[in-house]
Coordinates of C-alpha atoms in Angstrom, one line a residue:
M1 CA 119.3 108.4 132.0
R2 CA 122.4 110.5 132.7
E3 CA 123.5 110.4 136.3
K4 CA 122.9 113.6 138.2
T5 CA 125.8 115.4 139.8
L6 CA 125.9 118.1 142.5
S7 CA 128.2 121.1 142.5
L8 CA 128.9 123.3 145.6
F9 CA 129.5 126.9 144.8
M10 CA 131.0 129.3 147.3
M11 CA 131.9 133.0 147.2
D12 CA 134.3 134.4 149.8
R13 CA 137.0 136.7 150.7
D14 CA 139.6 136.4 153.4
E15 CA 138.0 133.3 155.0
Q16 CA 141.1 131.1 155.6
Q17 CA 140.1 130.2 159.1
W18 CA 136.7 128.8 158.1
I19 CA 136.8 127.5 154.6
G20 CA 138.7 124.3 155.5
G21 CA 136.1 123.2 157.9
C22 CA 133.3 124.1 155.5
L23 CA 134.7 122.3 152.5
T24 CA 135.7 119.2 154.6
S25 CA 132.1 118.9 155.8
F26 CA 130.7 119.0 152.3
K27 CA 133.3 117.3 150.2
D28 CA 131.8 113.8 150.5
M29 CA 128.3 115.0 149.7
V30 CA 129.0 116.8 146.3
D31 CA 130.7 115.9 143.1
E32 CA 132.4 119.2 142.5
M33 CA 133.5 122.1 144.7
I34 CA 134.0 125.6 143.3
E35 CA 135.3 128.6 145.3
V36 CA 134.9 132.0 143.8
G37 CA 137.4 134.4 145.3
T38 CA 136.6 138.2 145.4
G39 CA 140.1 139.4 146.3
S40 CA 141.4 137.5 149.3
T41 CA 144.8 138.6 150.6
D42 CA 145.2 135.6 153.0
Q43 CA 145.4 131.8 152.3
T44 CA 141.6 131.3 151.6
S45 CA 142.0 130.1 148.0
E46 CA 145.1 128.0 148.7
N47 CA 143.2 126.3 151.6
A48 CA 140.3 125.6 149.1
R49 CA 142.7 124.2 146.5
S50 CA 144.3 121.9 149.1
L51 CA 140.8 120.3 149.7
G52 CA 140.2 119.7 146.0
A53 CA 138.1 122.8 145.2
G54 CA 138.3 124.5 141.8
V55 CA 139.3 128.2 142.4
Y56 CA 138.1 131.0 140.2
C57 CA 138.3 134.8 140.6
S58 CA 135.3 137.1 140.5
P59 CA 135.2 139.0 137.2
S60 CA 134.7 142.2 139.1
S61 CA 138.1 141.9 140.8
G62 CA 140.3 140.8 137.9
S63 CA 142.6 137.8 137.8
F64 CA 143.3 136.4 141.2
M65 CA 146.9 135.5 140.1
E66 CA 147.4 139.1 139.0
T67 CA 145.9 140.8 142.0
S68 CA 147.3 138.8 144.8
P69 CA 150.9 139.4 145.8
Y70 CA 151.2 136.0 147.4
Y71 CA 150.7 133.7 144.4
E72 CA 152.0 133.2 140.8
K73 CA 150.7 131.1 138.0
Q74 CA 153.7 128.8 137.9
E75 CA 156.3 127.8 140.5
L76 CA 156.8 130.5 143.1
S77 CA 160.0 132.5 142.9
K78 CA 162.4 132.6 145.9
D79 CA 161.3 136.1 146.8
A80 CA 157.6 135.1 146.5
K81 CA 158.2 132.1 148.7
E82 CA 160.0 134.2 151.3
E83 CA 157.0 136.5 151.6
R84 CA 154.4 133.7 151.3
D85 CA 156.0 131.6 154.0
A86 CA 157.4 134.3 156.1
K87 CA 158.3 133.1 159.6
D88 CA 156.8 129.6 159.1
S89 CA 153.3 131.0 158.5
P90 CA 150.7 128.2 158.6
R91 CA 148.7 127.3 155.5
A92 CA 146.5 124.6 154.1
T93 CA 144.6 122.3 156.4
N94 CA 145.1 122.6 160.2
I95 CA 144.1 119.5 162.1
N96 CA 144.5 121.6 165.2
S97 CA 144.0 119.0 167.9
Q98 CA 146.4 119.3 170.8
D99 CA 146.5 116.0 172.7
S100 CA 143.4 114.9 170.8
L101 CA 144.0 111.4 169.4
G102 CA 140.3 111.1 168.5
A103 CA 140.3 114.2 166.3
I104 CA 143.4 113.1 164.4
E105 CA 142.0 109.6 163.9
A106 CA 138.7 111.0 162.6
Y107 CA 140.3 113.4 160.2
S108 CA 142.9 110.9 158.9
E109 CA 140.3 108.2 158.2
Q110 CA 138.0 110.5 156.3
D111 CA 140.4 112.7 154.4
L112 CA 143.9 111.2 154.4
M113 CA 143.1 107.5 153.9
V114 CA 145.0 107.0 150.7
R115 CA 148.3 108.4 151.9
D116 CA 148.0 106.7 155.3
E117 CA 147.5 103.2 153.8
E118 CA 150.9 103.5 152.2
H119 CA 152.8 103.9 155.4
P120 CA 152.9 102.4 158.9
T121 CA 151.3 104.5 161.7
H122 CA 154.5 104.6 163.8
I123 CA 156.8 107.3 162.2
T124 CA 160.6 107.4 162.3
I125 CA 162.5 110.6 163.1
S126 CA 165.8 112.1 162.2
L127 CA 167.2 114.8 164.4
C128 CA 169.2 117.4 162.3
M129 CA 171.3 120.1 163.9
I130 CA 173.9 122.6 162.9
V131 CA 176.5 123.5 165.6
R132 CA 179.6 125.5 166.3
Q133 CA 181.4 126.0 169.6
E134 CA 178.6 124.3 171.6
E135 CA 180.6 122.2 174.1
G136 CA 178.7 123.8 177.0
T137 CA 175.1 122.9 175.9
L138 CA 175.2 120.1 173.3
A139 CA 175.4 117.2 175.7
G140 CA 172.3 118.4 177.7
L141 CA 170.3 118.8 174.5
L142 CA 171.2 115.4 173.0
Q143 CA 170.7 113.7 176.4
S144 CA 167.1 115.1 176.4
V145 CA 166.2 113.8 172.9
K146 CA 168.4 110.7 172.3
D147 CA 165.6 108.3 173.3
I148 CA 162.8 109.9 171.3
V149 CA 164.5 110.0 167.8
D150 CA 165.7 107.3 165.6
E151 CA 168.7 109.1 164.1
I152 CA 170.9 112.0 165.1
N153 CA 172.7 114.1 162.5
I154 CA 175.1 116.7 163.7
V155 CA 176.6 119.2 161.2
D156 CA 179.6 121.2 162.5
T157 CA 180.4 124.5 160.9
G158 CA 183.8 125.0 162.3
S159 CA 184.1 124.2 166.0
T160 CA 187.5 124.4 167.7
D161 CA 186.3 123.3 171.1
R162 CA 185.0 119.8 172.2
T163 CA 181.7 120.1 170.3
K164 CA 182.5 117.3 167.8
E165 CA 183.9 115.1 170.5
I166 CA 180.7 115.4 172.5
A167 CA 178.6 114.8 169.4
Y168 CA 180.4 111.5 168.7
Q169 CA 179.3 110.3 172.2
F170 CA 175.7 110.2 170.9
T171 CA 176.1 109.5 167.2
N172 CA 178.5 108.5 164.5
R173 CA 176.7 110.7 162.0
V174 CA 178.8 113.9 162.4
F175 CA 179.5 115.9 159.3
D176 CA 181.5 119.0 158.5
F177 CA 180.2 122.0 156.6
Q178 CA 182.4 124.9 155.5
W179 CA 180.8 128.1 156.9
I180 CA 179.8 130.5 154.1
D181 CA 177.8 133.1 156.1
D182 CA 174.6 131.3 155.2
F183 CA 172.5 129.6 157.9
A184 CA 169.9 128.3 155.4
A185 CA 172.7 126.6 153.4
A186 CA 174.0 124.9 156.5
R187 CA 170.5 123.8 157.6
N188 CA 169.6 122.5 154.2
F189 CA 172.9 120.4 154.2
S190 CA 171.9 119.0 157.6
F191 CA 168.4 118.0 156.2
S192 CA 170.1 116.3 153.3
K193 CA 171.7 113.8 155.8
A194 CA 168.4 112.6 157.2
T195 CA 167.2 109.1 156.3
K196 CA 164.0 108.7 158.3
Q197 CA 160.4 109.6 157.5
Y198 CA 160.4 112.9 159.5
I199 CA 163.0 115.5 160.4
L200 CA 163.2 117.2 163.8
W201 CA 165.4 120.3 164.0
L202 CA 166.8 121.9 167.1
D203 CA 169.6 124.2 168.2
A204 CA 172.3 123.2 170.8
D205 CA 170.9 125.7 173.4
D206 CA 167.4 124.2 173.2
I207 CA 166.2 121.4 175.4
L208 CA 163.1 119.3 175.9
K209 CA 161.9 119.2 179.6
D210 CA 160.7 116.0 181.1
Q211 CA 157.0 116.8 180.5
D212 CA 157.7 117.7 176.9
R213 CA 159.6 114.5 176.3
E214 CA 156.5 112.6 177.6
R215 CA 154.3 114.7 175.3
F216 CA 156.6 114.0 172.4
T217 CA 156.3 110.3 173.0
V218 CA 152.5 110.6 172.9
L219 CA 152.6 112.8 169.8
R220 CA 154.8 110.4 167.9
Q221 CA 152.2 107.7 168.4
M222 CA 149.4 110.0 167.2
I223 CA 151.0 111.3 164.0
R224 CA 149.9 109.8 160.7
P225 CA 152.4 110.0 157.8
S226 CA 149.8 112.1 155.9
I227 CA 150.7 115.1 158.1
D228 CA 153.3 117.2 156.4
R229 CA 154.4 119.3 159.3
I230 CA 154.0 119.7 163.0
T231 CA 154.3 123.0 164.8
M232 CA 155.6 123.4 168.4
P233 CA 155.7 126.3 170.8
Y234 CA 159.2 127.8 171.2
N235 CA 159.6 129.2 174.7
L236 CA 162.1 131.9 174.8
S237 CA 162.0 133.8 178.1
F238 CA 160.7 133.1 181.6
D239 CA 159.9 134.9 184.8
G240 CA 161.4 134.2 188.2
E241 CA 158.9 131.4 188.8
G242 CA 159.8 129.7 185.6
N243 CA 156.6 130.7 183.8
V244 CA 156.8 131.5 180.1
N245 CA 157.0 135.2 179.3
T246 CA 157.6 135.1 175.5
S247 CA 157.1 132.3 173.0
L248 CA 156.3 131.7 169.3
R249 CA 155.3 128.7 167.3
R250 CA 157.6 127.1 164.7
N251 CA 157.4 124.3 162.1
R252 CA 159.5 121.9 164.1
L253 CA 158.9 118.3 162.7
V254 CA 158.4 117.9 159.0
R255 CA 158.1 115.0 156.4
R256 CA 161.4 114.4 154.8
D257 CA 159.9 113.5 151.4
C258 CA 158.3 116.9 151.2
N259 CA 161.8 118.3 150.6
F260 CA 161.1 121.6 152.5
Q261 CA 163.9 124.1 152.2
W262 CA 165.3 126.7 154.5
I263 CA 165.5 130.2 153.2
G264 CA 167.5 133.2 154.3
A265 CA 171.3 133.6 155.0
V266 CA 170.5 134.9 158.5
H267 CA 167.3 134.6 160.6
E268 CA 166.4 131.8 158.3
Y269 CA 163.0 130.1 158.2
L270 CA 161.7 126.8 157.0
A271 CA 159.4 127.2 154.1
A272 CA 157.0 124.4 155.1
Y273 CA 153.3 124.1 154.0
G274 CA 150.6 121.5 153.6
T275 CA 148.6 119.6 156.2
F276 CA 149.8 120.4 159.7
L277 CA 149.2 119.6 163.3
D278 CA 149.6 122.2 166.2
S279 CA 151.3 120.2 168.9
D280 CA 151.7 121.3 172.6
V281 CA 155.2 119.8 172.8
C282 CA 157.3 122.8 173.9
I283 CA 160.9 123.4 172.9
T284 CA 162.7 125.4 175.6
H285 CA 165.4 127.8 174.6
H286 CA 168.2 128.7 177.1
K287 CA 170.8 130.9 175.3
Q288 CA 174.0 130.8 177.2
K289 CA 176.5 132.4 174.8
S290 CA 176.8 136.1 174.6
Y291 CA 175.3 138.0 171.7
T292 CA 177.7 139.1 169.0
D293 CA 177.5 141.2 165.9
R294 CA 177.8 138.2 163.6
N295 CA 174.3 138.5 162.1
L296 CA 174.7 142.3 161.7
Q297 CA 178.0 141.8 159.8
I298 CA 176.4 139.2 157.5
Y299 CA 173.7 141.8 156.6
R300 CA 176.4 144.5 156.2
K301 CA 178.3 142.4 153.7
R302 CA 175.1 141.8 151.7
Q303 CA 174.3 145.5 151.9
Q304 CA 177.8 146.4 150.7
A305 CA 177.5 143.9 147.8
G306 CA 174.5 145.8 146.6
E307 CA 172.0 143.0 147.3
T308 CA 168.3 143.8 147.2
F309 CA 166.8 142.8 150.5
S310 CA 163.5 141.1 150.7
T311 CA 160.8 142.6 152.9
R312 CA 161.6 140.0 155.5
D313 CA 165.3 140.9 155.3
L314 CA 164.5 144.5 155.8
Y315 CA 162.7 143.7 159.0
Y316 CA 165.5 141.5 160.4
F317 CA 168.2 143.9 159.4
A318 CA 166.4 146.6 161.2
N319 CA 166.2 144.3 164.3
E320 CA 169.9 143.8 164.2
L321 CA 170.5 147.6 163.9
R322 CA 168.2 148.2 166.9
D323 CA 169.8 145.6 169.0
H324 CA 173.1 147.3 168.5
T325 CA 171.6 150.7 169.4
L326 CA 171.8 152.1 165.9
Y327 CA 168.3 153.5 166.3
E328 CA 168.2 156.1 163.6
E329 CA 169.3 153.6 160.9
A330 CA 167.0 150.9 162.3
A331 CA 164.1 153.3 162.1
R332 CA 164.8 153.9 158.4
Y333 CA 164.7 150.2 157.7
Y334 CA 161.6 149.5 159.8
D335 CA 159.9 152.3 157.8
L336 CA 161.1 150.9 154.5
M337 CA 159.9 147.5 155.4
L338 CA 156.5 148.7 156.4
T339 CA 156.2 150.9 153.3
T340 CA 156.5 147.8 151.0
E341 CA 153.1 146.7 152.4
E342 CA 154.2 143.1 151.7
G343 CA 155.3 142.0 155.2
W344 CA 153.8 139.2 157.3
I345 CA 151.2 140.7 159.7
E346 CA 153.1 139.5 162.7
D347 CA 156.3 141.2 161.5
N348 CA 154.4 144.3 160.6
I349 CA 153.0 144.7 164.1
Q350 CA 156.3 144.0 165.7
A351 CA 158.0 146.5 163.4
C352 CA 155.6 149.2 164.5
L353 CA 156.4 148.4 168.2
K354 CA 160.1 148.4 167.6
L355 CA 160.0 151.5 165.5
S356 CA 158.3 153.2 168.4
E357 CA 161.1 152.0 170.7
C358 CA 163.7 153.5 168.4
Y359 CA 161.9 156.9 168.4
T360 CA 161.7 156.7 172.2
H361 CA 165.5 156.3 172.4
M362 CA 165.8 159.2 169.8
G363 CA 163.6 161.4 172.0
N364 CA 160.9 161.9 169.3
Q365 CA 157.6 161.5 171.1
T366 CA 155.5 162.4 168.1
K367 CA 157.0 159.7 165.9
R368 CA 156.8 157.3 168.8
F369 CA 153.1 157.8 169.0
E370 CA 152.6 157.7 165.2
S371 CA 154.5 154.4 165.1
L372 CA 152.2 152.8 167.7
T373 CA 149.0 153.9 165.9
R374 CA 150.4 152.6 162.7
A375 CA 150.1 149.1 164.2
L376 CA 146.3 149.6 164.4
R377 CA 146.2 149.3 160.6
Y378 CA 146.8 145.6 160.7
E379 CA 144.5 144.3 163.4
I380 CA 142.5 145.1 166.5
P381 CA 145.0 146.2 169.2
R382 CA 147.1 143.4 170.5
P383 CA 147.8 143.5 174.3
E384 CA 151.4 144.5 173.5
V385 CA 150.2 147.4 171.4
S386 CA 147.6 148.5 174.0
C387 CA 150.3 148.4 176.8
A388 CA 152.7 150.4 174.6
L389 CA 150.0 153.1 174.0
G390 CA 149.2 153.1 177.7
E391 CA 152.9 153.7 178.5
Y392 CA 152.9 156.6 176.0
F393 CA 149.9 158.3 177.7
F394 CA 151.2 157.6 181.2
G395 CA 154.5 159.3 180.2
E396 CA 152.4 162.3 179.0
K397 CA 150.6 162.3 182.4
K398 CA 147.2 161.6 180.7
Y399 CA 146.3 158.9 183.2
E400 CA 142.6 158.5 182.2
T401 CA 143.6 157.8 178.6
A402 CA 146.4 155.4 179.8
V403 CA 143.8 153.6 181.9
F404 CA 141.7 153.0 178.7
W405 CA 144.6 151.3 176.9
Y406 CA 145.8 149.3 179.9
R407 CA 142.3 148.1 180.6
L408 CA 141.9 147.1 176.9
A409 CA 145.1 145.0 177.2
T410 CA 143.4 142.9 179.9
E411 CA 140.2 142.5 178.0
I412 CA 141.4 141.4 174.5
P413 CA 142.6 137.8 174.4
P414 CA 146.0 137.3 172.9
P415 CA 145.6 135.8 169.3
E416 CA 146.6 132.3 168.4
T417 CA 149.5 133.0 166.1
M418 CA 152.9 131.7 164.8
G419 CA 154.4 135.1 165.8
M420 CA 156.0 136.3 169.0
S421 CA 153.7 136.6 172.0
N422 CA 154.5 138.4 175.2
R423 CA 152.2 136.9 177.8
N424 CA 153.0 139.6 180.4
A425 CA 151.1 142.1 178.3
S426 CA 147.8 140.4 178.9
T427 CA 148.3 139.1 182.5
W428 CA 150.0 140.9 185.4
Y429 CA 151.7 143.8 183.7
P430 CA 148.7 146.0 182.6
H431 CA 147.3 145.5 186.1
L432 CA 150.5 146.8 187.6
Q433 CA 150.3 149.9 185.3
L434 CA 146.6 150.4 186.1
C435 CA 147.6 150.4 189.8
L436 CA 150.1 153.2 189.0
C437 CA 147.5 155.2 187.0
Y438 CA 144.8 155.0 189.7
D439 CA 147.3 155.9 192.3
R440 CA 148.2 159.1 190.3
I441 CA 144.5 159.9 189.9
G442 CA 143.9 159.4 193.6
D443 CA 141.6 156.3 193.5
F444 CA 143.7 154.2 195.9
R445 CA 141.1 151.5 196.3
K446 CA 141.1 150.7 192.6
A447 CA 144.9 151.0 192.6
F448 CA 145.1 148.5 195.4
E449 CA 142.7 146.1 193.7
H450 CA 144.7 146.0 190.5
N451 CA 147.9 145.4 192.3
E452 CA 146.3 142.5 194.1
Y453 CA 145.1 141.1 190.8
A454 CA 148.6 141.4 189.4
L455 CA 150.0 139.5 192.4
Q456 CA 147.7 136.6 191.6
K457 CA 149.5 136.3 188.3
N458 CA 153.0 137.1 189.5
P459 CA 153.1 136.5 193.3
T460 CA 156.9 137.2 193.8
H461 CA 157.4 140.3 191.7
P462 CA 159.3 142.8 193.9
S463 CA 157.4 145.9 192.6
L464 CA 154.0 144.3 193.4
L465 CA 155.1 143.2 196.8
Y466 CA 156.5 146.7 197.5
N467 CA 153.1 148.2 196.4
R468 CA 151.2 145.9 198.8
N469 CA 153.2 147.2 201.7
Y470 CA 152.7 150.8 200.5
F471 CA 148.9 150.4 200.4
R472 CA 148.9 148.7 203.8
D473 CA 151.1 151.3 205.5
T474 CA 150.0 154.5 203.7
H475 CA 146.3 153.8 202.9
H476 CA 145.5 151.0 205.4
L477 CA 144.3 148.7 202.6
I478 CA 144.9 145.1 203.5
P479 CA 144.4 142.0 201.3

């Protein structure tokens, strides 16, 4: 008698968050898994493939490879990879267990057994860095990581200060790289010098705080070599109390034998994919050097050479133009980037917000508002978008409408994303603005309550403390 087999069929569209868990739960119970895509524009089908599912397109939607802008039948071209992996976007299987050794153990034993049996559980790590004129910060960074990595590789791109001298105090693996206006080339060269299982990359003005060094030590013991990449929060700005204001998540620790490459001459990103772990080890950024027009000039040279910019380059070129107050030109490039309809959703939303800022500086309130509403095409309103709309209506003295948008910012939780996140927009700031709105309306009790709520989140902010005194002295409202 022929042995019976069991096949699992699924039909889906844009289900990247759920398909991994579904297929993982069934994969040991069936002999074949088949996913029928009906036009996904996210990583649904790639996630299915990573777990061994056969992927087919629905006849009604045409060929998946022909209709999706993110995939090709053969090896992805450089441009396709740039759009697919924009800003280290996560894909494939996410173990997603911060500080959860049990979850990693369970997943590895069930699904990653073959690869793990070939390697020891204690991984080795190479630190790879590119530096130039970093004598003021390099020692502090290396001091914070020297005991948690097995190898330090420093690639100098043309320092004339004590940078290399300081580097040699921590490692003899110091290399020179002739600067060619290409950050990705320099970072790829630094990765080529690594000899350990995993590569950690950092910049000289980064640092690991004591609590994150401890977390890193625990993380290192948890990682199985079957994990291709580990993401870490990158904390970029802080309030007066040291609390994080803005952060994003980056692919920070990757398997060397995956041969992941950096892409982009400026504002480069690591095109990493595969099985990943979201870690809570934070990298803290403290930029000390003044900003220059270096990045803008690199883009100008490429522009003058007639180079065709990718969608991602259009976005970052616009950012450089905006940062240098070239608002009209920046607006053109943000619009061009958005018109391609090929950008990463995080970049699209940020482009709408920054385009709105440009029009604010240009005094065009109509275009400012249109740019903000353009962000609503991509997702439900983020707190940052809601606050920006609240600011627009507050400026128009439409306080009731402003209240709607500021209140929405307090109610919608910030998304878990690899993109930039401004925590103020969902914590104290919208409450401060609600205070101002209700004060204008004449509802001083509500204004007072929102100011007090904001103070719970930001107890030393001078505007909030001033408001408390105002409500006490003028309206006799006491906490």
